[in-house]
Coordinates of C-alpha atoms and ligand atoms in Angstrom, one line a residue:
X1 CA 4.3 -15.9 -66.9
X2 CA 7.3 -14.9 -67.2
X3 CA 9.9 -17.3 -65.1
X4 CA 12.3 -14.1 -64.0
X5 CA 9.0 -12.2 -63.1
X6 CA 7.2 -15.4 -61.2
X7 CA 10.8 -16.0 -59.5
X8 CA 10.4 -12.2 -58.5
X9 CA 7.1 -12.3 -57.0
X10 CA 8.2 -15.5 -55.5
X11 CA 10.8 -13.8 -53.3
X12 CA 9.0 -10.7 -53.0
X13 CA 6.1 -13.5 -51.5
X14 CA 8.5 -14.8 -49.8
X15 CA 10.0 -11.9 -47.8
X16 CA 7.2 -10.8 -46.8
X17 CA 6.0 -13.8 -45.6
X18 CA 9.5 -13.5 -43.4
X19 CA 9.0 -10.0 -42.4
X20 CA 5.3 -10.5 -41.2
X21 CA 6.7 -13.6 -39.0
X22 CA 9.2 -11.4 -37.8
X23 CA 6.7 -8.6 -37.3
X24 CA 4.1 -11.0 -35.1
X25 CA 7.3 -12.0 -33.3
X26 CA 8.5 -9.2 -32.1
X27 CA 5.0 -7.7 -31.4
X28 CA 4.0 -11.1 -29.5
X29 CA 7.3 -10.6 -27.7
X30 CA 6.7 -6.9 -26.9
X31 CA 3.4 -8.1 -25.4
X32 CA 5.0 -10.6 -23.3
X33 CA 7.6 -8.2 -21.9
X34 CA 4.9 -5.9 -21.1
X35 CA 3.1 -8.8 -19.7
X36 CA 6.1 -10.0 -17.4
X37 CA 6.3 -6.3 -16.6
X38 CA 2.8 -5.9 -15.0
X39 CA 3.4 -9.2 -13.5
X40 CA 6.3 -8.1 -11.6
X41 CA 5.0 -4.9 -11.0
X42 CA 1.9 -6.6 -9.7
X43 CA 3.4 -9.6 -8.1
X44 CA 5.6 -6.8 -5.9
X45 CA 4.2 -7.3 -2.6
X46 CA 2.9 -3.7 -1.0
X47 CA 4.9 -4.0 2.0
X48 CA 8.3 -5.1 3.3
X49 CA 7.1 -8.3 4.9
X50 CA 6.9 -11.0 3.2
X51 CA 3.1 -12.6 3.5
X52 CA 2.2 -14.1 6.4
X53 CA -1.4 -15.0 6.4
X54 CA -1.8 -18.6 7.4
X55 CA 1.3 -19.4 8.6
X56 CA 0.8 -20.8 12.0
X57 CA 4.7 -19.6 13.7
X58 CA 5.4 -18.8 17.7
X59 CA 4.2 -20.1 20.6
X60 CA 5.3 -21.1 24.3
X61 CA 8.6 -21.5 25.4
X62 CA 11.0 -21.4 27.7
X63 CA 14.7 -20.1 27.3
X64 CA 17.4 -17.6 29.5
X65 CA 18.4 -14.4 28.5
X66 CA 21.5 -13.0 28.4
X67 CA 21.4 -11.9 31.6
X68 CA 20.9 -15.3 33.3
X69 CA 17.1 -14.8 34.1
X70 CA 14.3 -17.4 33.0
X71 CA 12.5 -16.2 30.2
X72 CA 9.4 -17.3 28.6
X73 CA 6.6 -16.0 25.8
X74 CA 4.8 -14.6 28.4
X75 CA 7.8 -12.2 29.7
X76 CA 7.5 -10.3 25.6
X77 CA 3.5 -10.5 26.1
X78 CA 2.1 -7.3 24.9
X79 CA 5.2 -6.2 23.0
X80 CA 5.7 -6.6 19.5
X81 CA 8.9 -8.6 19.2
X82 CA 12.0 -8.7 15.9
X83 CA 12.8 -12.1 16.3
X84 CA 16.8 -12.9 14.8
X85 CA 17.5 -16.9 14.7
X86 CA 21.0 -17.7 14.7
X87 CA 24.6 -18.4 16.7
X88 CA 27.4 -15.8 17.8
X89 CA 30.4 -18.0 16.3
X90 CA 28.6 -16.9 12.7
X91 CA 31.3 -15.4 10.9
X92 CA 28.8 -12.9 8.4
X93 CA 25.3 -13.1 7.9
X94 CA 23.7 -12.8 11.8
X95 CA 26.1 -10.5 13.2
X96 CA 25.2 -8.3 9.5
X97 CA 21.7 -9.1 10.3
X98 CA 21.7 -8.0 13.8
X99 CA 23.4 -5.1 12.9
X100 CA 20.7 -4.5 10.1
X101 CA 18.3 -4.8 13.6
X102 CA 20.1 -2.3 15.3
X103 CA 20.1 0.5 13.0
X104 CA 16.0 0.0 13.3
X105 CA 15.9 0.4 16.6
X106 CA 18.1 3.1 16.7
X107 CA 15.9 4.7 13.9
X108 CA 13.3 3.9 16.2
X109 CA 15.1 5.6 18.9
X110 CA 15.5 8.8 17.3
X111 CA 12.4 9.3 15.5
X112 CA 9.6 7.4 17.9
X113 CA 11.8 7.6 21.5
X114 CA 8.5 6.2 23.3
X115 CA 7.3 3.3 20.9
X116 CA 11.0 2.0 22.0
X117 CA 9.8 0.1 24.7
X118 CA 7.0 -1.5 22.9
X119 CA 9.5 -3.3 20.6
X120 CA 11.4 -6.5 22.3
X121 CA 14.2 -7.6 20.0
X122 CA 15.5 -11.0 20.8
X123 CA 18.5 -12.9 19.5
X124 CA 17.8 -16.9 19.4
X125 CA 20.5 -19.3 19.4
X126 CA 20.6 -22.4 17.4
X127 CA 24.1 -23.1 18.8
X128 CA 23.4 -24.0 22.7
X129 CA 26.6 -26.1 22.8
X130 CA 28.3 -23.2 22.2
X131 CA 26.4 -20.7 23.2
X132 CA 26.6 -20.5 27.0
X133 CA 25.1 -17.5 29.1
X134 CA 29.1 -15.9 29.2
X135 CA 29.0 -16.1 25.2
X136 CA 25.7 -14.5 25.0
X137 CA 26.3 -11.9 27.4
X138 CA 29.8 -10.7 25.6
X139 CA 28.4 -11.0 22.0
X140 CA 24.9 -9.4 22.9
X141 CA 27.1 -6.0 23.9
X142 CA 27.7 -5.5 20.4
X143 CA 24.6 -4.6 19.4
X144 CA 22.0 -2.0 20.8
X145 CA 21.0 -1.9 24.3
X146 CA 17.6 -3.4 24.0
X147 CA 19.0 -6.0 22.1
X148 CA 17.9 -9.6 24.6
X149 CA 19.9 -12.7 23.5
X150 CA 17.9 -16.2 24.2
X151 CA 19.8 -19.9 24.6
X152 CA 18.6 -22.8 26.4
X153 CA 19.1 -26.5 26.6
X154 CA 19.3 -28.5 23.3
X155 CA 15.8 -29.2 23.8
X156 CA 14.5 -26.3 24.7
X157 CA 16.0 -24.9 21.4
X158 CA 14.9 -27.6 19.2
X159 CA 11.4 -26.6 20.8
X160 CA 11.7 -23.0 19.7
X161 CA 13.5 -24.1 16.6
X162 CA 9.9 -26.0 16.0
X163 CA 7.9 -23.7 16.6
X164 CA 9.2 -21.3 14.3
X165 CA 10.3 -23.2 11.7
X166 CA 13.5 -22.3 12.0
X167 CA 16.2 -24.7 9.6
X168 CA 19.5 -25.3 11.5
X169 CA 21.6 -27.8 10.7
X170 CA 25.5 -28.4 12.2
X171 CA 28.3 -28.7 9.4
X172 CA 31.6 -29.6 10.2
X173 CA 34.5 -28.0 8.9
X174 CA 37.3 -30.1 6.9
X175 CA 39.5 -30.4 9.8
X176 CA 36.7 -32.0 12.2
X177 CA 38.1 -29.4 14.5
X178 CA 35.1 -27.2 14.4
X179 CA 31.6 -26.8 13.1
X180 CA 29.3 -24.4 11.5
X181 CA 25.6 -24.0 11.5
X182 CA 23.7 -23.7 8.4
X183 CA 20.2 -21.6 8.9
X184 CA 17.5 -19.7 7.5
X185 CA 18.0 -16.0 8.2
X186 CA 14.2 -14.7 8.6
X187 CA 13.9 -11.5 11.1
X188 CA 9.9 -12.5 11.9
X189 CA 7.9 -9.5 13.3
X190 CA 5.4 -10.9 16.0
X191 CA 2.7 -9.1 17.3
X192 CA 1.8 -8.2 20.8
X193 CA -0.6 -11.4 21.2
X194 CA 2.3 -13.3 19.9
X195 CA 1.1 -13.4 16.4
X196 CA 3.2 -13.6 13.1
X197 CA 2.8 -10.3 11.4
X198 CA 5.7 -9.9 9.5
X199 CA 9.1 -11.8 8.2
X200 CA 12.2 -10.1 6.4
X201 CA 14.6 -11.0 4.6
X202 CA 18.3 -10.8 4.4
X203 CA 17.8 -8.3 1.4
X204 CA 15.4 -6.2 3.3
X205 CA 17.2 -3.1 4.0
X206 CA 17.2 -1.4 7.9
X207 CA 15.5 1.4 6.4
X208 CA 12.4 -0.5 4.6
X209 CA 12.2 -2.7 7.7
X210 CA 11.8 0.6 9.4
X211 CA 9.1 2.0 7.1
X212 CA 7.7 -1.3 7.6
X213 CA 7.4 -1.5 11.4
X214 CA 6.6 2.3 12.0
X215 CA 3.3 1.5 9.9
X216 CA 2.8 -1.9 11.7
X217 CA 3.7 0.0 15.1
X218 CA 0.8 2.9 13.4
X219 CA 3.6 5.6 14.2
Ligands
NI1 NI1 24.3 -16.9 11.0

């Protein structure tokens, strides 16, 4: 043969070689994008709430409210409850949060006026220190009216704190002057037998946790 023409066909082998690799390439990539789509399409829970099933969360306790009366499970029994871990010296993410919780209820207000009632949402410190029934009190008047704010002792907090897996942890600032409290930021919907039916998170929006707790609420 030839050598120009067997160099030719060489390269000619040769590129096409390279295109077919490229062509498998892209096709095998286009299947895995389409793959990873259906995944996330698929793996997109139905509802707001994250899944709950088999998570073992709530239980007795015993706390105040705001108000300065003795509280315990038993007092939210047959309500469902939007339960908001955290302290009033937060500086963004609780009083956003509880804010969040507000414009539910008030969605709630407007749109369901008599389901209201059935729905007890409580604010749980994991500041007790800090905390006191005067504190509560003042910071729970920011928010809607049926708003209830909960502290306790220390270990009446750690209890709750246990039983619903809440992280907290104290972090002192630079100075030593002051502390913050690091914690997970869950809103957990419990049912009226004090079951976990729901939790949301921080990028849950008022208006999908809404959808979501009208349908729980079967509104
Ligand atoms: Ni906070």
């Amino acid at each position: 043969m030839n050598p120009q023409i067997k160099k030719r066909l060489v390269r000619t082998a040769l590129f096409s070689l390279i295109a077919l690799v490229i062509g498998v390439g892209v096709g095998w990539m286009q299947i895995q994008m389409q793959a990873a789509r259906v995944t996330t399409k698929e793996g997109k829970p139905a509802e707001t709430a994250m899944p709950v099933a088999g998570l073992s969360i709530g239980g007795p306790f015993s706390l105040i409210d705001h108000t300065g009366a003795q509280v315990s499970e038993k007092t939210y029994e047959g309500k469902y409850k939007l339960i908001y871990f955290g302290f009033t010296y937060c500086p963004a993410i609780c009083p956003t949060e509880l804010q969040k919780m507000s414009r539910v209820l008030s969605a709630l207000e407007k749109n369901h006026p008599e389901a209201l009632e059935n729905v007890q949402p409580l604010f749980i410190s994991v500041d007790p220190e800090r905390d006191t029934l005067d504190v509560m009190r003042e910071y729970i008047g920011l928010f809607h009216p049926q708003l209830v704010g909960l502290t306790g002792t220390t270990a009446q907090i750690d209890l709750i704190k246990k039983r619903y897996r809440v992280f907290a942890s104290k972090v002192e600032d630079e100075t030593n002057q002051d502390y913050t409290v690091d914690h997970s930021s869950f809103t957990y919907l419990m049912g009226p037998n004090d079951e976990l039916i729901g939790m949301y998170r921080m990028k849950d929006t008022a208006d999908q946790i809404y959808q979501d707790l009208i349908k729980r609420l079967g509104l």
